[in-house]
XYZ file of C-alpha atoms in Angstrom:
707
model
C 124.512 123.282 108.374
C 121.685 121.850 110.472
C 121.199 125.185 112.259
C 121.002 127.023 108.931
C 118.561 124.414 107.599
C 116.247 124.813 110.622
C 116.474 128.603 110.400
C 115.520 128.562 106.700
C 112.684 126.083 107.199
C 111.303 128.272 109.945
C 111.546 131.281 107.646
C 109.595 129.452 104.904
C 106.818 128.371 107.242
C 106.491 131.375 109.553
C 105.826 133.465 106.463
C 103.516 132.637 103.585
C 106.284 131.801 101.100
C 106.401 128.068 101.818
C 102.625 127.702 101.998
C 102.051 129.662 98.795
C 104.681 127.630 96.934
C 103.218 124.297 98.055
C 99.604 125.340 97.425
C 100.310 126.794 93.978
C 102.455 123.792 93.028
C 99.712 121.362 94.038
C 97.127 123.409 92.168
C 99.210 123.359 88.974
C 100.028 119.658 89.340
C 96.310 119.082 89.898
C 95.558 121.077 86.767
C 97.847 118.830 84.718
C 96.398 115.778 86.461
C 92.917 116.902 85.472
C 93.846 117.773 81.892
C 95.864 114.665 81.000
C 94.564 111.919 83.276
C 91.052 112.752 84.450
C 89.619 114.621 81.469
C 91.442 113.013 78.535
C 91.733 109.648 80.287
C 95.433 109.030 79.692
C 96.741 106.377 82.117
C 100.220 107.914 82.174
C 100.916 110.145 85.170
C 104.287 110.823 83.514
C 102.402 113.144 81.098
C 101.430 115.289 84.082
C 104.983 115.243 85.432
C 106.428 116.258 82.085
C 103.909 119.077 81.769
C 104.887 120.377 85.210
C 108.505 120.979 84.163
C 107.308 124.204 82.585
C 105.789 125.215 85.922
C 109.231 125.127 87.562
C 110.346 128.025 85.382
C 108.088 130.265 87.482
C 107.837 128.491 90.837
C 111.557 127.924 91.449
C 112.502 131.617 91.005
C 109.759 132.486 93.527
C 111.139 129.920 95.973
C 114.808 130.893 95.741
C 114.770 134.621 95.036
C 115.099 135.628 98.703
C 117.492 132.871 99.813
C 120.680 134.938 99.442
C 119.598 138.347 98.186
C 117.528 138.954 101.331
C 120.623 138.311 103.459
C 122.559 140.972 101.551
C 119.700 143.460 101.617
C 119.183 143.114 105.373
C 122.969 143.111 106.015
C 122.742 139.757 107.839
C 125.100 138.262 105.283
C 127.988 139.953 107.054
C 127.362 137.779 110.107
C 128.415 134.595 108.384
C 130.900 136.378 106.101
C 132.902 137.371 109.162
C 132.173 134.266 111.227
C 134.125 131.003 111.278
C 131.033 129.173 109.893
C 131.761 127.263 106.700
C 130.172 128.965 103.702
C 129.559 125.545 102.203
C 127.476 124.644 105.266
C 125.496 127.877 104.922
C 124.748 127.330 101.242
C 123.924 123.644 101.726
C 121.561 124.499 104.574
C 119.708 127.004 102.419
C 119.649 124.621 99.465
C 118.280 121.704 101.498
C 115.577 123.911 103.017
C 114.398 125.069 99.581
C 114.606 121.503 98.289
C 112.486 120.243 101.204
C 109.770 122.771 100.429
C 109.899 121.717 96.762
C 109.734 118.018 97.668
C 106.551 118.342 99.754
C 104.106 118.822 96.820
C 106.037 116.156 94.880
C 105.479 113.669 97.708
C 101.775 114.521 97.978
C 101.250 114.118 94.228
C 102.716 110.597 94.385
C 99.295 109.536 95.675
C 97.644 110.505 92.377
C 98.771 107.457 90.317
C 97.324 105.180 92.992
C 93.992 107.000 92.628
C 94.060 106.378 88.865
C 94.470 102.624 89.367
C 90.831 102.435 90.421
C 89.823 103.320 86.861
C 92.123 101.254 84.672
C 95.609 99.975 84.042
C 98.222 102.529 85.146
C 101.999 102.021 84.696
C 103.149 102.875 88.217
C 106.801 102.247 87.373
C 106.740 104.945 84.711
C 104.865 107.315 87.031
C 107.312 107.117 89.934
C 110.449 107.035 87.798
C 109.162 110.175 86.065
C 108.648 111.772 89.482
C 112.162 110.720 90.523
C 113.593 112.451 87.464
C 111.426 115.493 88.178
C 112.825 115.727 91.715
C 116.427 115.665 90.465
C 115.526 118.198 87.773
C 113.982 120.419 90.444
C 117.104 120.140 92.611
C 119.244 121.396 89.746
C 116.831 124.286 89.165
C 116.943 125.227 92.871
C 120.749 125.280 92.815
C 120.669 127.578 89.773
C 118.150 129.872 91.504
C 120.296 129.909 94.636
C 123.313 131.037 92.603
C 121.521 134.000 91.011
C 120.084 134.956 94.381
C 123.661 135.215 95.660
C 124.763 137.434 92.787
C 122.274 140.311 93.177
C 120.635 142.113 96.091
C 117.225 142.671 94.507
C 114.846 139.720 94.862
C 112.908 140.563 91.700
C 116.099 140.761 89.653
C 117.211 137.422 91.125
C 113.870 135.875 90.148
C 114.081 137.269 86.601
C 117.650 136.039 86.094
C 116.707 132.596 87.416
C 113.682 132.467 85.113
C 115.811 133.368 82.080
C 118.443 130.768 82.990
C 115.863 128.007 83.516
C 113.984 128.933 80.347
C 117.212 128.737 78.379
C 117.924 125.280 79.800
C 114.361 124.181 79.063
C 114.514 125.356 75.435
C 118.082 124.249 74.761
C 117.035 121.030 73.003
C 114.951 123.080 70.561
C 117.806 125.534 70.064
C 120.215 122.667 69.346
C 117.773 121.259 66.792
C 118.207 124.459 64.767
C 121.817 123.501 64.097
C 122.459 121.030 61.293
C 124.933 118.185 61.462
C 127.730 120.463 60.203
C 127.503 122.363 63.499
C 128.062 119.352 65.732
C 130.646 121.159 67.847
C 128.217 123.996 68.526
C 125.480 121.465 69.319
C 127.733 119.601 71.762
C 128.720 122.819 73.513
C 125.129 123.980 73.870
C 124.100 120.491 74.982
C 126.086 120.989 78.179
C 123.235 123.166 79.425
C 120.335 121.084 78.097
C 118.228 120.634 81.236
C 115.125 119.045 79.721
C 116.406 116.171 77.540
C 117.769 113.982 80.389
C 114.351 114.136 82.061
C 112.515 113.088 78.874
C 114.147 109.646 78.945
C 113.098 109.080 82.559
C 109.489 110.103 81.891
C 109.308 107.025 79.650
C 109.985 104.724 82.594
C 113.751 104.358 82.305
C 116.036 104.870 85.295
C 118.867 106.661 83.537
C 121.913 106.941 85.801
C 123.616 109.284 83.335
C 120.652 111.678 83.567
C 120.669 111.505 87.361
C 124.437 112.048 87.347
C 123.960 115.095 85.098
C 121.416 116.704 87.431
C 123.526 115.922 90.503
C 126.619 117.481 88.919
C 124.642 120.560 87.814
C 123.402 120.904 91.386
C 126.903 120.506 92.852
C 128.421 122.918 90.309
C 125.967 125.726 91.045
C 126.233 125.202 94.806
C 130.000 125.517 94.357
C 129.549 128.679 92.266
C 127.238 130.092 94.939
C 129.875 129.467 97.596
C 132.504 131.137 95.422
C 130.220 134.113 94.793
C 129.837 134.670 98.535
C 133.491 133.882 99.165
C 134.480 136.722 96.860
C 132.623 139.193 99.083
C 134.234 137.717 102.176
C 137.626 138.257 100.556
C 136.683 141.808 99.671
C 135.845 142.514 103.308
C 139.118 140.985 104.518
C 141.314 142.238 101.717
C 144.467 141.676 103.695
C 143.868 137.960 103.394
C 142.900 138.008 99.746
C 145.977 136.062 98.688
C 145.071 133.270 101.055
C 141.416 133.246 100.019
C 139.923 130.116 98.548
C 138.255 132.226 95.924
C 139.936 131.464 92.620
C 139.001 131.994 89.006
C 141.165 129.005 88.203
C 139.178 126.943 90.699
C 135.883 127.912 89.023
C 137.222 127.097 85.571
C 138.540 123.782 86.886
C 135.136 122.954 88.403
C 133.394 123.642 85.082
C 135.945 121.545 83.192
C 135.496 118.664 85.655
C 131.713 118.976 85.297
C 131.898 118.783 81.509
C 134.508 116.017 81.476
C 132.649 113.878 83.992
C 129.392 114.056 82.045
C 131.132 113.331 78.746
C 132.818 110.323 80.351
C 129.556 109.014 81.800
C 127.857 109.258 78.392
C 130.518 106.935 76.972
C 129.447 104.161 79.342
C 127.248 101.641 77.478
C 123.519 101.937 78.132
C 123.401 98.454 79.608
C 125.233 99.795 82.664
C 123.447 103.139 83.019
C 119.866 102.557 81.833
C 117.299 100.278 83.439
C 114.033 99.946 81.586
C 110.977 99.767 83.864
C 108.443 100.897 81.271
C 105.345 98.706 81.069
C 106.131 97.606 77.501
C 109.954 97.556 77.776
C 110.074 99.919 74.830
C 113.727 100.806 75.422
C 114.846 97.176 75.797
C 115.188 94.401 73.279
C 113.462 91.076 73.803
C 115.138 87.846 74.908
C 114.452 86.309 71.494
C 116.256 89.217 69.818
C 119.229 88.847 72.177
C 119.451 85.156 71.283
C 119.116 85.978 67.599
C 121.884 88.588 67.745
C 124.103 86.246 69.737
C 123.884 83.643 66.976
C 124.922 85.973 64.124
C 127.910 84.812 62.100
C 128.166 87.531 59.456
C 128.627 91.299 59.623
C 125.634 93.564 59.069
C 125.455 97.319 58.571
C 122.242 99.221 59.273
C 122.124 102.566 57.464
C 119.700 105.092 58.938
C 118.557 107.644 56.364
C 118.502 110.529 58.808
C 120.936 112.649 60.772
C 121.715 111.199 64.191
C 120.578 114.339 66.006
C 116.831 114.489 66.228
C 116.169 110.949 64.998
C 113.346 108.818 66.413
C 114.241 108.013 70.030
C 112.626 104.572 70.037
C 114.464 103.427 66.913
C 117.828 104.965 67.831
C 117.806 103.393 71.304
C 116.858 100.035 69.804
C 119.728 100.206 67.301
C 122.130 101.142 70.102
C 121.106 97.930 71.863
C 121.758 95.960 68.657
C 125.321 97.315 68.468
C 125.883 96.546 72.143
C 124.554 92.981 71.918
C 126.447 91.974 68.771
C 129.845 92.955 67.447
C 128.558 91.959 64.016
C 126.045 94.825 63.851
C 127.132 98.341 62.937
C 124.812 101.344 62.676
C 125.588 104.377 60.490
C 123.479 107.527 60.125
C 123.326 108.970 56.613
C 122.014 112.536 56.427
C 119.880 112.769 53.247
C 120.697 116.481 53.054
C 124.375 115.611 52.565
C 123.939 112.373 50.639
C 120.606 112.628 48.795
C 121.424 109.783 46.366
C 122.905 107.320 48.844
C 119.924 104.941 48.641
C 120.451 104.385 44.886
C 123.146 101.840 45.721
C 120.422 99.566 47.082
C 117.048 100.528 45.588
C 115.551 102.524 42.724
C 112.574 103.602 44.831
C 113.002 106.637 47.075
C 112.632 105.441 50.699
C 110.754 107.402 53.322
C 112.780 109.784 55.465
C 114.090 107.895 58.479
C 113.996 104.513 56.726
C 116.604 101.820 57.355
C 118.742 99.964 54.826
C 120.123 96.685 56.158
C 123.170 95.471 54.230
C 125.423 92.418 54.323
C 127.606 91.511 51.363
C 125.565 91.423 48.166
C 122.229 91.409 49.955
C 120.292 94.447 51.158
C 116.789 95.194 52.356
C 115.023 98.527 52.777
C 112.747 98.946 55.796
C 110.400 101.858 55.252
C 110.151 104.081 58.320
C 106.377 103.633 58.512
C 106.880 99.848 58.729
C 108.633 100.289 62.085
C 105.285 101.074 63.700
C 101.797 99.668 63.818
C 98.834 101.980 63.489
C 95.403 102.293 65.045
C 92.681 103.238 62.578
C 89.812 102.900 65.053
C 89.154 106.664 65.221
C 89.782 107.354 61.544
C 86.106 107.357 60.683
C 85.358 110.055 63.280
C 88.520 112.179 63.269
C 90.300 111.372 60.031
C 93.441 110.677 62.098
C 95.549 107.541 62.336
C 97.324 106.937 65.653
C 100.529 104.993 66.221
C 99.628 102.027 68.412
C 102.715 99.827 68.506
C 106.445 99.638 67.841
C 107.356 96.858 65.412
C 110.984 97.829 64.866
C 112.589 94.715 66.365
C 110.654 92.307 64.201
C 111.334 94.301 61.047
C 115.069 94.614 61.684
C 115.447 90.964 62.747
C 113.682 89.806 59.609
C 115.863 92.047 57.436
C 119.091 90.863 59.116
C 118.030 87.247 58.660
C 117.374 87.920 54.993
C 120.646 89.709 54.173
C 122.730 87.084 55.999
C 120.974 83.958 54.775
C 119.374 85.149 51.554
C 116.027 83.938 52.835
C 113.083 85.450 54.632
C 109.706 84.380 55.925
C 107.413 83.206 53.156
C 103.646 83.102 52.794
C 102.167 80.889 50.079
C 99.173 82.118 48.062
C 97.676 79.031 46.421
C 96.806 78.935 42.726
C 95.386 76.305 40.395
C 91.838 76.151 41.757
C 90.314 79.316 40.300
C 91.377 81.452 43.282
C 90.714 85.186 43.259
C 93.822 87.272 42.510
C 94.816 89.677 45.269
C 95.062 93.367 44.376
C 98.511 94.954 44.274
C 97.881 96.877 47.513
C 97.421 93.563 49.313
C 100.817 92.312 48.210
C 102.385 95.324 49.949
C 101.120 93.990 53.289
C 103.570 91.088 53.035
C 106.497 93.532 52.968
C 104.995 95.274 55.960
C 104.884 91.937 57.798
C 108.537 91.251 56.952
C 107.719 88.367 54.593
C 107.676 87.584 50.902
C 104.635 86.332 49.054
C 104.919 83.316 46.742
C 102.194 82.198 44.360
C 102.256 78.408 44.563
C 100.530 75.526 42.819
C 100.774 72.569 45.176
C 100.887 70.157 42.231
C 104.503 71.245 41.806
C 105.467 70.378 45.401
C 105.853 67.042 47.128
C 105.229 68.688 50.507
C 104.896 72.063 52.185
C 107.997 73.164 54.136
C 107.373 73.596 57.840
C 109.174 76.946 57.693
C 106.357 78.528 55.677
C 104.714 81.214 57.833
C 101.256 80.809 56.387
C 99.108 79.739 53.434
C 96.290 81.713 51.809
C 93.466 80.110 49.849
C 91.528 83.084 48.515
C 88.163 82.120 47.050
C 88.866 78.805 45.309
C 86.139 78.209 42.673
C 87.222 74.625 42.018
C 87.815 71.808 44.449
C 91.261 71.010 45.774
C 92.757 67.654 44.884
C 93.000 64.961 47.520
C 96.801 65.192 47.227
C 96.632 68.930 47.971
C 94.502 68.305 51.048
C 96.920 65.641 52.254
C 99.828 68.119 51.987
C 97.809 70.778 53.807
C 96.902 68.299 56.545
C 100.567 67.533 57.184
C 101.369 71.246 57.164
C 98.666 71.909 59.765
C 99.772 68.984 61.908
C 103.187 70.666 62.133
C 101.612 73.848 63.516
C 100.799 75.520 60.205
C 98.524 78.501 59.681
C 95.992 78.865 56.868
C 93.710 81.722 55.808
C 90.702 80.635 53.751
C 88.055 82.821 52.124
C 85.034 80.925 50.862
C 83.418 81.371 47.457
C 80.138 80.174 45.997
C 80.946 77.110 43.907
C 78.934 75.626 41.054
C 79.966 72.084 41.884
C 80.504 70.200 45.108
C 83.955 70.493 46.700
C 84.366 67.461 48.981
C 88.122 67.880 49.356
C 87.870 71.535 50.432
C 85.050 70.509 52.770
C 87.352 67.856 54.204
C 90.043 70.491 54.841
C 87.531 72.677 56.687
C 86.365 69.690 58.733
C 89.900 69.544 60.162
C 88.638 72.441 62.298
C 85.008 71.200 62.522
C 83.803 73.883 60.099
C 81.205 73.151 57.425
C 79.821 75.030 54.434
C 76.151 74.936 53.496
C 74.492 75.957 50.252
C 73.009 79.438 50.124
C 73.909 83.066 50.659
C 73.836 84.928 53.981
C 71.713 88.078 53.864
C 71.010 90.637 56.566
C 67.585 92.000 57.512
C 68.861 94.712 59.876
C 69.667 97.799 57.718
C 72.238 98.926 60.287
C 74.330 95.886 59.458
C 74.429 95.913 55.678
C 75.705 98.382 53.115
C 73.218 99.379 50.370
C 72.062 95.802 49.798
C 71.321 92.916 52.251
C 74.114 90.849 50.685
C 76.757 93.496 51.626
C 77.215 92.433 55.234
C 78.605 94.763 57.893
C 79.050 92.125 60.614
C 79.246 92.664 64.337
C 82.931 92.640 65.315
C 84.340 91.485 68.636
C 87.782 92.544 69.805
C 90.572 90.181 68.793
C 94.206 90.360 67.724
C 92.948 90.742 64.152
C 90.239 93.368 64.655
C 91.463 95.627 67.483
C 92.612 98.482 65.213
C 89.942 98.507 62.508
C 88.722 102.035 61.702
C 85.257 100.944 60.663
C 83.082 97.923 59.942
C 84.529 95.364 57.566
C 82.310 94.596 54.593
C 81.648 91.010 53.438
C 79.803 90.775 50.110
C 77.938 87.611 49.096
C 78.829 85.579 52.179
C 78.633 81.795 52.083
C 76.710 79.886 54.745
C 79.296 78.692 57.279
C 78.583 76.438 60.249
C 80.972 76.291 63.204
C 80.681 73.372 65.606
C 80.162 75.052 68.975
C 80.599 71.721 70.744
C 83.824 70.605 69.122
C 85.932 68.475 71.419
C 89.217 69.326 69.715
C 88.893 72.875 68.423
C 88.555 76.260 70.121
C 87.031 79.202 68.244
C 87.240 82.958 68.268
C 84.169 84.099 66.343
C 85.261 87.675 65.779
C 82.702 88.421 63.033
C 79.034 87.494 63.225
C 75.730 88.678 61.778
C 72.764 89.769 63.847
C 70.007 87.300 64.681
C 67.897 88.972 61.990
C 70.169 87.569 59.276
C 69.010 84.616 57.172
C 70.398 82.043 54.768
C 68.920 82.445 51.296
C 68.906 78.885 50.017
C 67.687 79.454 46.446
C 69.248 82.851 45.754
C 70.903 81.714 42.521
C 67.532 80.653 41.151
C 65.382 83.616 42.216
C 67.819 86.519 42.673
C 65.446 87.796 45.381
C 67.084 89.441 48.406
C 64.024 89.354 50.672
C 63.433 86.609 53.183
C 61.034 83.913 52.002
C 59.538 80.760 53.355
C 62.170 78.078 53.612
C 65.020 80.503 54.356
C 66.878 79.848 57.585
C 67.075 82.758 60.056
C 69.853 82.878 62.664
C 73.077 84.620 63.697
C 75.824 83.394 61.357
C 79.548 83.317 61.910
C 81.260 84.984 58.955
C 84.788 85.385 60.368
C 86.410 82.893 62.746
C 89.805 81.789 64.026
C 89.961 78.071 64.788
C 92.760 76.440 66.796
C 93.418 72.885 67.793
C 96.221 71.116 69.622
C 98.112 68.271 67.987
C 100.516 65.914 69.776
C 102.750 63.666 67.692
C 104.321 60.328 68.621
C 107.281 62.055 70.248
C 105.029 64.154 72.456
C 105.706 67.363 70.512
C 102.771 69.753 70.747
C 101.736 71.959 67.828
C 98.917 74.462 67.541
C 97.616 74.712 63.967
C 95.490 77.752 63.148
C 92.856 78.275 60.487
C 91.217 81.653 59.872
C 88.102 81.408 57.709
C 85.913 84.115 56.186
C 82.558 83.463 54.561
C 83.278 85.865 51.671
C 85.891 85.534 48.924
C 85.225 89.019 47.529
C 86.031 90.963 50.704
C 89.758 91.463 50.201
C 89.716 93.906 47.285
C 90.519 97.595 46.850
C 86.903 98.164 45.865
C 85.664 96.918 49.226
C 88.375 98.846 51.093
C 87.150 102.113 49.607
C 83.741 101.520 51.180
C 84.956 101.006 54.767
C 88.045 103.194 55.323
C 90.448 100.358 54.415
C 89.140 98.107 57.202
C 89.363 94.988 55.028
C 93.016 95.421 54.022
C 93.957 96.276 57.617
C 92.230 93.063 58.723
C 94.157 91.115 56.071
C 97.440 92.747 57.114
C 96.807 91.885 60.765
C 96.299 88.220 59.903
C 99.421 88.001 57.739
C 101.516 89.808 60.389
C 100.244 87.438 63.072
C 101.100 84.379 60.962
C 104.621 85.626 60.260
C 105.302 86.776 63.812
C 104.146 83.554 65.459
C 106.115 81.329 63.079
C 109.446 83.142 63.275
C 111.527 82.709 66.428
C 113.606 85.819 65.663
C 110.529 87.902 64.945
C 110.025 89.967 68.110
C 106.484 90.875 69.057
C 105.172 94.347 68.427
C 105.328 96.460 71.569
C 102.164 98.353 72.388
C 102.705 102.068 72.863
C 99.326 102.935 74.294
C 97.427 101.480 77.218
C 93.621 101.683 77.180
C 92.135 104.995 78.258
C 90.906 105.273 81.822
C 87.194 104.876 82.412
C 86.360 107.615 84.936
C 82.732 108.627 85.379
C 81.979 112.333 85.621
C 80.921 112.293 89.290
C 84.167 110.616 90.423
C 86.166 112.959 88.210
C 84.532 116.010 89.736
C 85.207 114.794 93.278
C 88.893 114.171 92.494
C 89.217 117.582 90.830
C 87.718 119.388 93.813
C 90.011 117.558 96.242
C 93.273 117.914 94.275
C 92.836 121.401 92.820
C 90.798 123.148 95.539
C 90.510 121.475 98.919
C 94.161 120.444 99.425
C 95.721 123.742 98.169
C 93.156 125.885 100.020
C 93.657 123.958 103.263
C 97.410 124.547 103.004
C 96.873 128.256 102.351
C 94.374 128.517 105.198
C 96.807 126.842 107.582
C 99.573 129.211 106.460
C 97.348 132.244 107.076
C 96.440 130.889 110.500
C 100.130 130.443 111.402
C 101.036 133.947 110.205
C 98.152 135.570 112.085
C 98.997 133.622 115.224
C 102.657 134.648 114.947
C 101.751 138.348 114.606
C 99.455 138.185 117.614
C 102.231 136.633 119.654
């Protein structure tokens, strides 16, 4: 085998075949690297790897077309057909030589992710696991090309047959998708030759042993078929020994059956033993808190997925598989809406979105809309009109639903009443469902205390002062780590008790209305503030400015000893506090008005330690406008205000619920590559390296001819 390997390697590199393959491969990898990573700024080298799978459909036939067919054409095949050399050694030598040539550009391109790290956060684990899968995928393709090269004598025909076979394997997933669930047998049969799907899982940063096993067995099968193809010709030449020949149709059938059976058996092994998630966000794993939550379940839960199992969302399906593995109390069933269009009517009168989940236990059920399984980024909506998926919130949604159907309870958020508060629009109440919580309108006069299990409290534009008893209850709630959202309204009378509640976080309210002088930071009128927004967990996905009408003067103590602040919304320094606005109605700045940069949106945190040494971290989010959270305001700023509100509610619920898993980000920040650096990298990867390899190959060929 070693002699054959050396002979083949010499053949690749004393002709131009090896050099051309490596140079063209590096050029095409560089093209994908430029398109996905350098030009568009994606930090995922796995995008480039996945794009290069299509390149193999052309490059592998070029690499393997002469491996066996050239031997037959030049009659050199008869040398090893009639020699005592093992045919397996011959085929393995040729395979390993072709694989070595293929691996060279793969190894060189492994440097590219390290280059990207200079310009941002790059998930190296995903990059190299994707390349590992690509190498195994390439090995299988080489074995297939080797087989077709052994079948025919014409190199071009061998290349065409290999191309057709690889294209079929590449498109098989799409072909299978054309079959509905009634054709499961046909789908399973065709899935035996689905070359692309196993790689897709690994390009997401998951070491999938079943995928690697599949590619290894495909490689072994086609090497075996190549040996048998040659063995048949050996038997033809020595027909007297045909009966003793190892060539056997039964042997080939047996090999195919073993291949299919082995892969079916491996797929039955639970994912926990075959899949290892190294993605940067652990998207295909469940969190420790979810594992603990599932381990504590006492009742049985069924999760109905309103979609056929084939073709369903990979993130959600893998997550639900983990739920079944972690708990014997969780069962997942896929309900094809095409077969059972009225199934959902057992649990809800409202038609759920396609792909939604229905979580059921006993008499309780909860529908999780498919869109609620994700978080969305609206930051480019103003410019492109498109909303991008930014995070996967499936774990939190499912955990909350399971908790509800088993215990009959779910996270609650109180919206206070009884003090002239502004009523929230109906669209705002939908955000509580999205956060996995229920909203309760509450008058604190009817409660002796506020339960510590409440996820958050909203005081939306109280026009009357709170009672001292209310403030005392809210103090105790905060001391236990509570979270409160307050929007401030202009009040006719003094509100000392509300002021006292704000002073818990060293925040004060002053008489007057905040107006903006800079026309770039108000909408139509100076009282319609478009504040400067800094990045925070509440504002990171806003599509536009938020609008704050008729803002109250709010003073935040920058030197507070006990409280830390995140001032995520502020006016410009041209803004001013109109002290006598109610008397004059004038919006222009006058003598006596106070000019400064005002905080109009702030998160305040403090740390409390009780007698037992237990530490809590109460949170208060305060906005200077009580009229900002309305559908009317949302229409002016691409729904920025309701998205801001939803982010706050989701944060309150998530941080207060132990079983509520955090949303997993799906997108890392884009790379920041300046044009000059990009151009240098492009020239090196797409021109200099490939051209140097070609030039060296030409030099070697010319030198060989002269000798």
